[in-house]
């Protein structure tokens, strides 16, 4: 099947405005007749629920945390992009559009990325009006800083806690609508199935994580804003509760999963210290504004203290390899460069899987107090974890799984191939291509939630009879029985290995074979081992406790069961894409100096996979990508 993204035609500068005018509207009185389910209350979900509630729709929002403000968006640190051009350094909507397309290695839709760049400026105005405490310069104007993949300063920030502050803004807007009564919040509920009636999404099945009860909820439309799937690698920068479950359940009900192999490895994380860890800690990419990445030039110097290594014996490898962008090279390039140094046995710290991020030059230039004003909480966090003072000695960092560019396939209206199912934020595939530029995740989440879905969902609802399908439909009971059946099965196995042991084993398979560097051999090996591990899981997992109570073992077991299925699709997609692009690096496809080599003739498309069963080959559908406004070119940051 050749997929149609339903992108508007004509001049791209007018595309979003024209599209909004051409779409049908729901009048204010009729909005009250429709019920919309929003799963996830992070930036995308929280903004969507608040905006739709403000418009007058009946909204029910769901989160597995005890509070909407605990969504993982709170962990984002560095900033949010917008083309305001306040520093007058040459930025524009077109430049943000260009940088994002190039940063994604020409594997994203032009129309979606243009819209993202266009509404970015509205996001900043919205958040300032909400009281988000963005950093300001001495005169009181909003301050910006640089991020990887851009040569302008377009990233607005709130020290190293930008995600937290933006989420609190969306959370306050959401809670206002809850108080008014347009939004009903269901906390401590985890979506475990999508209910599809006659090919249309009409509801969800959730588990009450406090009582264990399986519940049905109907809606005239369903919005998934459930984040990414990077915990498929076990160790990642994501919260431990982040999973693929909601999107994977939708995929098993017919929603296409697009570009699952596009995963991002973040270059700036605290290195792993041992097998005892359950997650990794992100250090914001913004630190590379003032920190310089280096390793010793000589292997024998790796055991020395950083201060004892003379300047001439240090290899500032990003500045050497990418002089135009230096330490602000994009994440995929910076991550591979760090791995390259460590593979050359010039890594530092325990296990030699680390590189230095050194702030001494910046401290000498602007003073320690200025660095503390910009990043103080990040330095405090680093010291709490490592017991090292990064003002006095360099930080040690190493790449770690961080963000998923792949996700459910959607058209320009953010609707999946299943009518009535909309997907926002990291849960969809639409704007980042094969690599996300730093500070663009927060931008996408808020763009989708505040400015895109309130316009596009109305166009769909106009053709829907409100309340035509409710929870008494037979498909809802069928879904409840299936979900309850899986819970009962997990409890009945009573094997000898814990859920965490299986997750750790899966993560090792994925990281070693489907991580930063992939090959035909490693991918085929993973495709052999994953089904074996999945079969063992269903025969030998041990889930303790009962189903009629708070039981995190049941929650984790269900999530790992989904990862064991989804991981095979991710690996299959990586094997099928015989090119290197962005975060997808196939060792067979690289230039003489180790850079990614695309194959535009054969792979300039979105790969959208249709689930056919765990023991059956998924079916590949393609959406061709056209570049009418930016010329396809070799991606270079040198």
XYZ file of C-alpha atoms in Angstrom:
638
model
C 0.000 0.000 0.000
C 1.264 3.478 -0.891
C 0.253 5.739 1.980
C -1.092 9.259 1.574
C -0.034 11.728 4.258
C -2.803 14.120 3.111
C -0.300 16.986 3.067
C -1.615 20.276 1.655
C -0.433 21.363 -1.759
C 0.689 24.771 -2.932
C 3.330 27.099 -1.451
C 4.552 25.605 1.813
C 4.551 29.050 3.479
C 0.758 29.122 3.158
C 0.100 25.398 3.696
C -0.949 25.355 7.363
C -3.017 28.534 7.215
C -4.826 27.379 4.074
C -5.356 23.905 5.530
C -6.903 25.330 8.700
C -9.310 27.423 6.665
C -10.278 24.501 4.423
C -11.095 22.200 7.351
C -14.601 21.902 8.693
C -15.522 23.275 12.112
C -17.705 22.079 14.975
C -19.852 24.858 16.373
C -19.536 25.619 20.102
C -22.901 24.095 21.063
C -22.127 20.840 19.256
C -18.685 20.492 20.844
C -20.396 19.621 24.132
C -21.908 16.518 22.483
C -18.567 14.879 21.747
C -16.363 12.913 24.122
C -12.625 12.672 23.467
C -10.277 10.324 25.306
C -6.700 11.563 25.829
C -4.185 8.954 26.960
C -1.083 10.520 28.496
C -0.787 13.845 30.316
C 2.718 14.983 29.401
C 3.301 18.056 27.289
C 1.409 16.739 24.258
C -1.431 15.074 26.164
C -1.769 17.700 28.862
C -1.775 20.538 26.336
C -4.290 18.695 24.149
C -6.664 17.877 26.999
C -6.512 21.447 28.333
C -7.032 22.993 24.877
C -9.897 20.681 23.898
C -11.550 21.231 27.265
C -11.238 24.988 26.821
C -12.948 24.634 23.438
C -15.915 22.943 25.075
C -15.433 19.257 24.279
C -16.016 16.616 26.951
C -12.542 15.266 27.612
C -11.414 12.310 29.687
C -7.668 12.185 30.355
C -5.739 9.140 31.549
C -2.315 8.764 33.161
C -0.679 5.871 34.976
C 0.968 8.224 37.479
C -0.808 9.510 40.567
C -0.684 13.034 39.129
C -0.567 14.506 35.643
C 2.430 16.585 36.658
C 4.552 13.442 37.042
C 4.627 12.765 33.292
C 8.099 12.091 31.912
C 8.107 15.443 30.086
C 9.181 16.795 33.459
C 12.633 15.261 32.926
C 13.510 17.351 29.852
C 16.284 19.753 30.723
C 17.845 21.929 28.081
C 15.203 23.975 26.304
C 12.595 24.453 23.583
C 13.256 25.746 20.066
C 11.447 28.638 18.415
C 12.255 30.892 15.477
C 11.772 34.199 17.305
C 15.192 35.511 16.204
C 15.473 37.654 19.342
C 19.322 37.611 19.190
C 19.094 38.915 15.588
C 21.548 36.230 14.484
C 19.870 35.209 11.239
C 17.167 32.835 12.435
C 13.799 32.504 10.699
C 10.939 30.044 10.307
C 12.583 28.816 7.130
C 15.938 28.270 8.855
C 14.317 26.290 11.669
C 12.465 24.302 9.009
C 15.726 23.701 7.116
C 17.734 22.749 10.216
C 15.046 20.265 11.301
C 14.807 18.598 7.882
C 18.609 18.408 7.629
C 18.957 17.297 11.249
C 16.547 14.421 10.546
C 18.736 13.423 7.590
C 15.993 14.166 5.045
C 13.641 11.491 6.316
C 10.741 13.665 7.545
C 7.767 15.230 5.763
C 8.338 18.794 4.660
C 4.759 19.932 5.351
C 4.746 18.679 8.949
C 8.126 20.215 9.712
C 7.131 23.580 8.217
C 4.034 23.662 10.428
C 6.160 22.840 13.463
C 8.542 25.698 12.695
C 5.666 28.098 12.021
C 3.791 27.481 15.277
C 6.973 27.388 17.377
C 6.714 31.130 17.966
C 3.128 30.787 19.219
C 4.319 28.236 21.779
C 6.673 30.721 23.427
C 3.925 33.351 23.620
C 1.514 30.781 25.077
C 3.973 29.654 27.735
C 5.001 33.163 28.723
C 1.310 33.992 29.164
C 1.021 30.934 31.434
C 3.863 32.247 33.565
C 6.566 29.773 32.553
C 9.760 31.267 34.053
C 12.008 31.286 30.993
C 15.518 32.628 31.522
C 15.899 36.339 30.825
C 18.888 38.511 30.078
C 20.040 41.504 32.100
C 17.523 43.804 30.369
C 14.623 41.447 31.121
C 14.182 40.035 27.625
C 13.807 36.301 27.048
C 17.221 34.683 26.768
C 18.243 31.925 24.340
C 21.117 29.531 23.898
C 22.446 27.240 21.187
C 21.801 23.552 20.695
C 23.268 20.894 18.432
C 22.613 21.079 14.703
C 22.055 24.851 14.555
C 24.325 27.840 14.101
C 21.870 30.272 15.655
C 20.694 30.739 19.230
C 17.014 29.732 19.215
C 16.577 27.622 22.332
C 14.494 29.141 25.155
C 15.185 27.606 28.537
C 14.602 27.617 32.276
C 18.035 26.677 33.614
C 18.242 22.877 33.342
C 14.556 22.249 34.136
C 12.743 23.471 31.056
C 10.565 20.384 30.732
C 9.428 20.706 34.330
C 8.432 24.340 33.944
C 6.625 23.776 30.644
C 4.798 20.783 32.083
C 3.668 22.815 35.071
C 2.254 25.379 32.647
C 0.283 22.714 30.788
C -0.679 21.076 34.085
C -2.155 24.314 35.426
C -4.149 24.775 32.226
C -5.342 21.165 32.522
C -6.319 21.513 36.181
C -8.296 24.640 35.384
C -10.391 22.648 32.924
C -10.799 19.849 35.461
C -12.100 22.419 37.945
C -14.492 23.839 35.331
C -15.705 20.343 34.521
C -14.800 19.994 30.851
C -12.018 17.495 31.636
C -12.235 14.437 33.853
C -8.891 13.013 34.965
C -8.412 9.275 35.505
C -5.131 8.902 37.393
C -3.428 5.555 38.059
C -4.952 4.009 34.920
C -2.849 2.219 32.313
C -4.184 1.710 28.815
C -3.921 -1.963 27.895
C -6.003 -2.119 24.726
C -7.584 -0.031 22.000
C -11.221 -0.795 21.201
C -11.896 -0.753 17.461
C -15.443 -1.059 16.108
C -15.894 -1.610 12.370
C -12.375 -0.310 11.724
C -12.829 2.867 13.790
C -11.227 3.668 17.166
C -14.031 4.008 19.704
C -12.511 3.523 23.127
C -9.846 2.063 25.382
C -9.508 -0.626 28.006
C -7.487 0.317 31.081
C -6.357 -1.286 34.309
C -6.960 0.590 37.545
C -3.492 0.329 39.079
C -4.862 0.751 42.611
C -7.758 -1.721 42.636
C -6.687 -3.945 39.741
C -10.090 -3.521 38.077
C -10.247 -3.653 34.280
C -12.305 -0.718 32.977
C -13.847 0.257 29.636
C -14.089 3.829 28.387
C -15.779 4.917 25.163
C -15.112 8.033 23.132
C -15.919 9.587 19.800
C -12.165 9.942 19.244
C -9.052 8.616 20.985
C -5.804 10.566 21.316
C -2.584 8.754 22.242
C 0.149 10.954 23.708
C 2.055 8.235 25.523
C 5.682 8.992 24.685
C 8.380 6.773 23.262
C 9.683 3.225 23.459
C 13.360 3.615 24.382
C 13.067 1.364 27.424
C 13.196 -1.462 24.891
C 16.954 -1.098 25.575
C 16.295 -1.566 29.338
C 18.850 1.065 30.358
C 17.828 4.444 28.989
C 17.309 8.013 30.150
C 13.551 7.404 30.312
C 11.574 6.891 33.496
C 11.141 3.214 34.278
C 7.396 3.396 33.671
C 7.812 4.594 30.070
C 6.751 1.827 27.700
C 5.551 0.963 24.221
C 2.340 -0.609 25.531
C -0.284 1.926 24.409
C 1.071 2.388 20.894
C 1.857 -1.308 20.493
C -1.670 -2.316 21.524
C -2.949 0.128 18.896
C -0.587 -1.412 16.344
C -1.948 -4.873 17.124
C -5.430 -3.494 16.408
C -4.409 -2.238 12.968
C -2.568 1.066 13.405
C 0.615 1.174 11.320
C 3.934 1.599 13.180
C 6.260 3.923 11.279
C 10.067 3.923 11.256
C 10.559 1.982 14.521
C 14.299 1.669 13.787
C 14.787 5.433 14.178
C 16.047 5.600 17.749
C 18.180 8.327 19.276
C 21.241 7.792 21.415
C 21.937 10.911 23.494
C 25.664 11.783 23.720
C 25.547 13.527 27.091
C 24.661 11.004 29.807
C 26.382 9.881 32.982
C 28.177 6.603 32.133
C 26.828 3.302 33.428
C 28.571 2.160 36.616
C 27.431 -1.460 36.825
C 24.704 -4.045 36.383
C 22.854 -2.747 39.443
C 21.410 0.239 37.558
C 17.821 0.354 36.352
C 18.141 3.590 34.345
C 20.662 6.153 33.163
C 20.827 9.868 33.915
C 20.732 12.505 31.212
C 22.948 15.564 31.378
C 21.446 18.244 29.154
C 22.800 18.822 25.663
C 22.847 22.511 26.573
C 26.002 21.776 28.554
C 27.830 21.474 25.227
C 27.386 25.232 24.778
C 30.099 25.790 27.382
C 31.591 22.319 27.824
C 34.241 20.907 25.472
C 34.377 17.186 24.707
C 37.804 15.569 24.753
C 39.768 12.389 25.415
C 43.501 11.806 25.823
C 45.413 11.531 22.561
C 47.458 8.669 23.994
C 45.976 5.484 25.450
C 48.516 5.456 28.271
C 47.162 8.790 29.568
C 43.658 7.434 30.194
C 44.547 6.446 33.764
C 45.812 9.919 34.623
C 43.722 12.612 36.248
C 42.323 15.065 33.712
C 44.231 17.968 35.245
C 47.519 16.106 34.746
C 47.056 15.792 30.983
C 48.605 18.788 29.141
C 46.510 20.708 26.602
C 48.633 19.451 23.722
C 47.890 15.847 24.719
C 44.092 16.309 24.595
C 41.984 15.426 21.570
C 39.016 17.785 21.280
C 37.581 15.358 18.782
C 34.318 17.140 17.890
C 36.148 20.400 17.243
C 38.688 18.478 15.173
C 36.186 16.501 13.099
C 33.407 19.096 12.745
C 35.011 22.555 12.866
C 31.839 24.383 11.714
C 29.672 23.035 14.539
C 32.282 21.717 16.990
C 30.799 20.595 20.284
C 27.317 21.476 19.004
C 27.288 18.732 16.384
C 23.912 16.897 16.292
C 23.263 14.102 18.750
C 23.692 11.131 16.438
C 27.038 12.416 15.173
C 28.299 13.361 18.642
C 27.265 9.966 20.027
C 29.044 7.977 17.337
C 32.119 10.166 17.724
C 32.243 9.438 21.472
C 31.883 5.698 20.844
C 34.654 5.916 18.246
C 37.077 7.359 20.803
C 36.224 4.694 23.370
C 36.485 1.920 20.778
C 39.970 3.295 20.077
C 40.761 2.564 23.776
C 40.965 6.245 24.679
C 37.918 6.306 26.916
C 38.153 7.565 30.498
C 36.763 6.551 33.870
C 35.741 3.105 35.153
C 35.379 0.648 32.289
C 36.871 3.217 29.875
C 33.390 3.959 28.485
C 33.373 7.701 28.957
C 34.680 10.975 27.534
C 35.318 14.283 29.258
C 32.987 17.291 29.121
C 35.236 20.089 30.328
C 34.055 23.537 31.476
C 37.407 25.010 32.478
C 37.745 27.204 29.378
C 34.281 28.684 29.918
C 34.873 29.205 33.633
C 38.099 31.032 32.798
C 36.211 33.153 30.245
C 32.965 34.079 32.055
C 33.473 32.914 35.633
C 32.081 30.062 37.711
C 29.094 32.117 38.863
C 27.866 32.598 35.293
C 28.186 28.884 34.541
C 26.287 28.152 37.766
C 23.496 30.551 36.735
C 23.129 28.728 33.412
C 23.396 25.114 34.560
C 23.637 25.066 38.353
C 21.038 22.368 39.023
C 22.699 20.072 36.456
C 26.046 20.404 38.232
C 24.334 19.635 41.541
C 22.666 16.547 40.072
C 25.958 15.344 38.614
C 27.718 15.724 41.958
C 24.972 13.880 43.846
C 25.296 10.906 41.498
C 29.079 10.802 40.980
C 30.430 12.598 44.074
C 32.533 14.736 41.725
C 32.591 18.531 41.469
C 32.338 19.362 37.755
C 33.434 22.953 38.386
C 36.816 21.566 39.490
C 37.201 18.563 37.171
C 35.539 17.601 33.877
C 32.255 15.694 33.790
C 32.405 12.180 32.397
C 29.737 11.394 29.823
C 28.806 8.591 27.418
C 25.942 8.009 24.946
C 22.726 6.350 26.126
C 19.312 5.453 24.612
C 17.113 8.517 24.892
C 14.366 9.268 22.339
C 12.252 7.519 19.722
C 11.799 9.283 16.401
C 9.662 6.375 15.175
C 6.063 5.962 16.303
C 2.590 5.313 15.020
C 2.026 6.498 11.462
C -0.181 9.584 11.169
C -1.303 11.849 8.358
C -1.019 15.641 8.326
C -4.031 15.866 10.652
C -2.265 13.691 13.273
C -4.721 10.844 12.604
C -3.477 7.290 12.177
C -4.660 4.978 9.425
C -7.355 3.926 11.919
C -10.086 6.595 11.734
C -10.684 8.215 15.103
C -7.211 7.419 16.475
C -4.997 10.491 16.777
C -1.381 10.371 17.950
C 0.642 13.277 19.360
C 4.185 14.012 20.467
C 6.840 11.315 20.720
C 4.213 8.628 20.188
C 3.994 9.553 16.485
C 6.702 9.571 13.824
C 5.994 12.777 11.975
C 8.576 15.550 12.303
C 12.022 14.353 13.390
C 12.953 11.987 10.581
C 15.963 9.819 11.447
C 17.358 12.094 14.176
C 15.839 14.654 16.533
C 17.613 17.926 17.095
C 17.940 18.874 20.734
C 15.144 21.065 22.162
C 12.711 19.942 19.456
C 10.840 17.340 21.562
C 9.236 19.964 23.785
C 8.483 22.012 20.686
C 6.680 19.111 18.992
C 4.717 18.072 22.071
C 3.312 21.547 22.678
C 2.776 22.257 18.988
C 0.707 19.086 18.605
C -1.238 19.652 21.824
C -1.892 23.404 21.794
C -2.052 24.268 18.107
C -2.490 21.260 15.807
C -4.999 18.819 17.310
C -7.583 21.478 18.337
C -7.875 22.336 14.637
C -7.618 18.917 13.018
C -9.808 16.825 15.313
C -12.839 19.005 14.555
C -12.564 18.158 10.866
C -12.921 14.475 11.785
C -15.666 14.869 14.371
C -17.944 16.740 11.972
C -18.599 13.412 10.247
C -19.124 11.411 13.461
C -22.423 10.885 15.236
C -21.669 11.648 18.897
C -22.104 8.706 21.250
C -23.016 6.274 18.466
C -20.867 3.561 20.093
C -20.674 3.237 23.864
C -19.175 0.823 26.380
C -22.080 -1.618 26.073
C -20.924 -2.597 22.576
C -19.711 -6.257 22.383
C -16.190 -5.158 21.329
C -15.666 -3.562 24.734
C -16.475 -6.773 26.602
C -14.257 -8.714 24.230
C -11.387 -6.323 24.929
C -11.881 -6.556 28.704
C -11.838 -10.358 28.527
C -8.609 -10.318 26.498
C -6.876 -7.955 28.912
C -8.050 -9.897 31.947
C -6.931 -13.107 30.290
C -3.385 -11.825 29.856
C -3.229 -10.700 33.504
C -4.424 -14.121 34.643
C -1.897 -15.859 32.412
C 1.002 -13.787 33.740
C 0.046 -14.627 37.327
C -0.389 -18.333 36.598
C 3.026 -19.041 35.037
C 4.886 -18.942 38.378
C 8.307 -19.438 36.824
C 11.780 -18.862 38.214
C 12.962 -15.634 36.532
C 11.819 -12.140 37.429
C 10.390 -9.628 34.998
C 13.480 -7.452 35.455
C 15.783 -10.315 34.485
C 13.920 -10.760 31.210
C 13.918 -7.010 30.569
C 17.649 -6.808 31.259
C 18.343 -9.692 28.874
C 16.252 -8.071 26.152
C 18.038 -4.773 26.699
C 21.424 -6.435 26.309
C 20.357 -8.050 23.020
C 19.034 -4.747 21.715
C 21.913 -2.518 22.864
C 24.645 -4.823 21.603
C 22.998 -5.651 18.274
C 20.518 -2.866 17.478
C 22.173 0.040 19.270
C 24.505 2.731 17.960
C 25.983 0.500 15.242
C 23.952 -2.099 13.370
C 24.926 -4.707 10.809
C 23.157 -7.398 8.845
C 24.858 -9.981 11.046
C 23.950 -8.328 14.361
C 20.356 -7.681 13.309
C 19.816 -11.265 12.182
C 21.318 -12.452 15.460
C 18.851 -10.268 17.390
C 15.937 -11.575 15.302
C 16.980 -15.093 16.293
C 17.370 -14.365 20.018
C 14.266 -12.200 20.591
C 11.655 -14.943 19.813
C 13.604 -17.376 21.993
C 13.549 -14.951 24.903
C 9.854 -14.219 24.334
C 9.004 -17.912 24.406
C 10.978 -18.368 27.611
C 9.196 -15.373 29.152
C 5.762 -16.929 28.650
C 6.969 -20.183 30.174
C 9.197 -19.066 33.013
C 8.375 -15.561 34.232
C 7.488 -15.153 37.893
C 4.879 -12.526 38.752
C 4.069 -12.355 42.439
C 1.070 -10.911 44.284
C -2.551 -10.794 43.190
C -4.464 -8.911 40.513
C -6.929 -7.192 42.876
C -4.436 -4.792 44.425
C -1.548 -2.467 43.710
C 0.894 -4.771 41.963
C 3.799 -3.251 40.057
C 4.905 -6.733 39.024
C 1.806 -7.094 36.837
C 2.379 -3.638 35.354
C 6.023 -4.353 34.543
C 5.305 -7.822 33.185
C 2.763 -6.475 30.708
C 5.161 -3.781 29.540
C 8.038 -6.229 29.069
C 5.733 -8.625 27.208
C 4.990 -5.805 24.766
C 8.675 -4.905 24.428
C 9.431 -8.542 23.604
C 6.994 -8.313 20.687
C 7.809 -4.793 19.544
C 11.598 -5.297 19.610
C 11.333 -7.766 16.730
C 9.569 -5.145 14.589
C 12.185 -2.509 15.442
C 14.948 -4.927 14.433
C 13.153 -5.986 11.251
C 12.806 -2.350 10.213
C 16.514 -1.755 10.830
C 17.408 -4.820 8.756
C 15.165 -3.770 5.881
C 16.538 -0.216 5.702
C 19.791 -0.840 3.825
C 21.258 2.611 4.407
C 22.639 4.753 7.190
C 20.714 7.873 8.103
C 20.607 9.857 11.309
C 20.414 7.600 14.348
C 20.112 4.497 12.148
C 23.721 3.559 11.418
C 24.375 0.435 9.371
C 28.098 -0.321 9.396
C 27.858 -1.596 5.814
C 26.777 1.860 4.655
C 29.335 4.480 5.657
C 31.827 6.751 3.961
C 35.579 6.264 4.142
C 35.749 8.623 7.138
C 32.924 6.872 9.011
C 29.992 9.142 8.205
C 26.459 7.874 7.504
C 25.712 7.101 3.863
C 22.083 7.474 2.753
C 20.493 5.743 -0.221
C 18.033 8.320 -1.510
C 17.206 6.341 -4.614
C 15.780 3.388 -2.700
C 14.873 4.587 0.800
C 13.378 8.075 0.602
C 10.170 6.894 2.206
C 8.414 6.374 5.515
C 8.320 2.690 6.436
C 4.900 1.937 7.970
C 4.517 -1.604 9.271
C 1.263 -3.519 9.654
C 1.211 -6.128 12.426
C 0.197 -9.573 11.193
C 0.969 -11.699 14.265
C 4.035 -12.501 16.368
C 4.923 -15.521 14.254
C 4.138 -13.846 10.927
C 6.051 -11.339 8.857
C 4.764 -7.768 9.255
C 3.646 -6.085 6.052
C 5.554 -3.021 4.887
C 3.629 -0.023 3.556
C 5.464 2.976 2.166
C 4.806 6.687 2.097
C 7.128 8.361 -0.439
C 8.868 11.497 0.817
C 9.081 14.464 -1.540
C 11.441 17.405 -1.142
C 10.146 20.369 -3.092
C 11.496 23.147 -0.852
C 14.808 21.727 0.360
C 17.162 19.944 -1.981
C 18.302 16.483 -0.964
C 21.972 16.777 -0.063
C 24.720 15.002 1.821
C 24.291 15.931 5.483
C 27.484 17.604 6.593
C 28.427 19.522 9.742
C 32.113 19.927 8.919
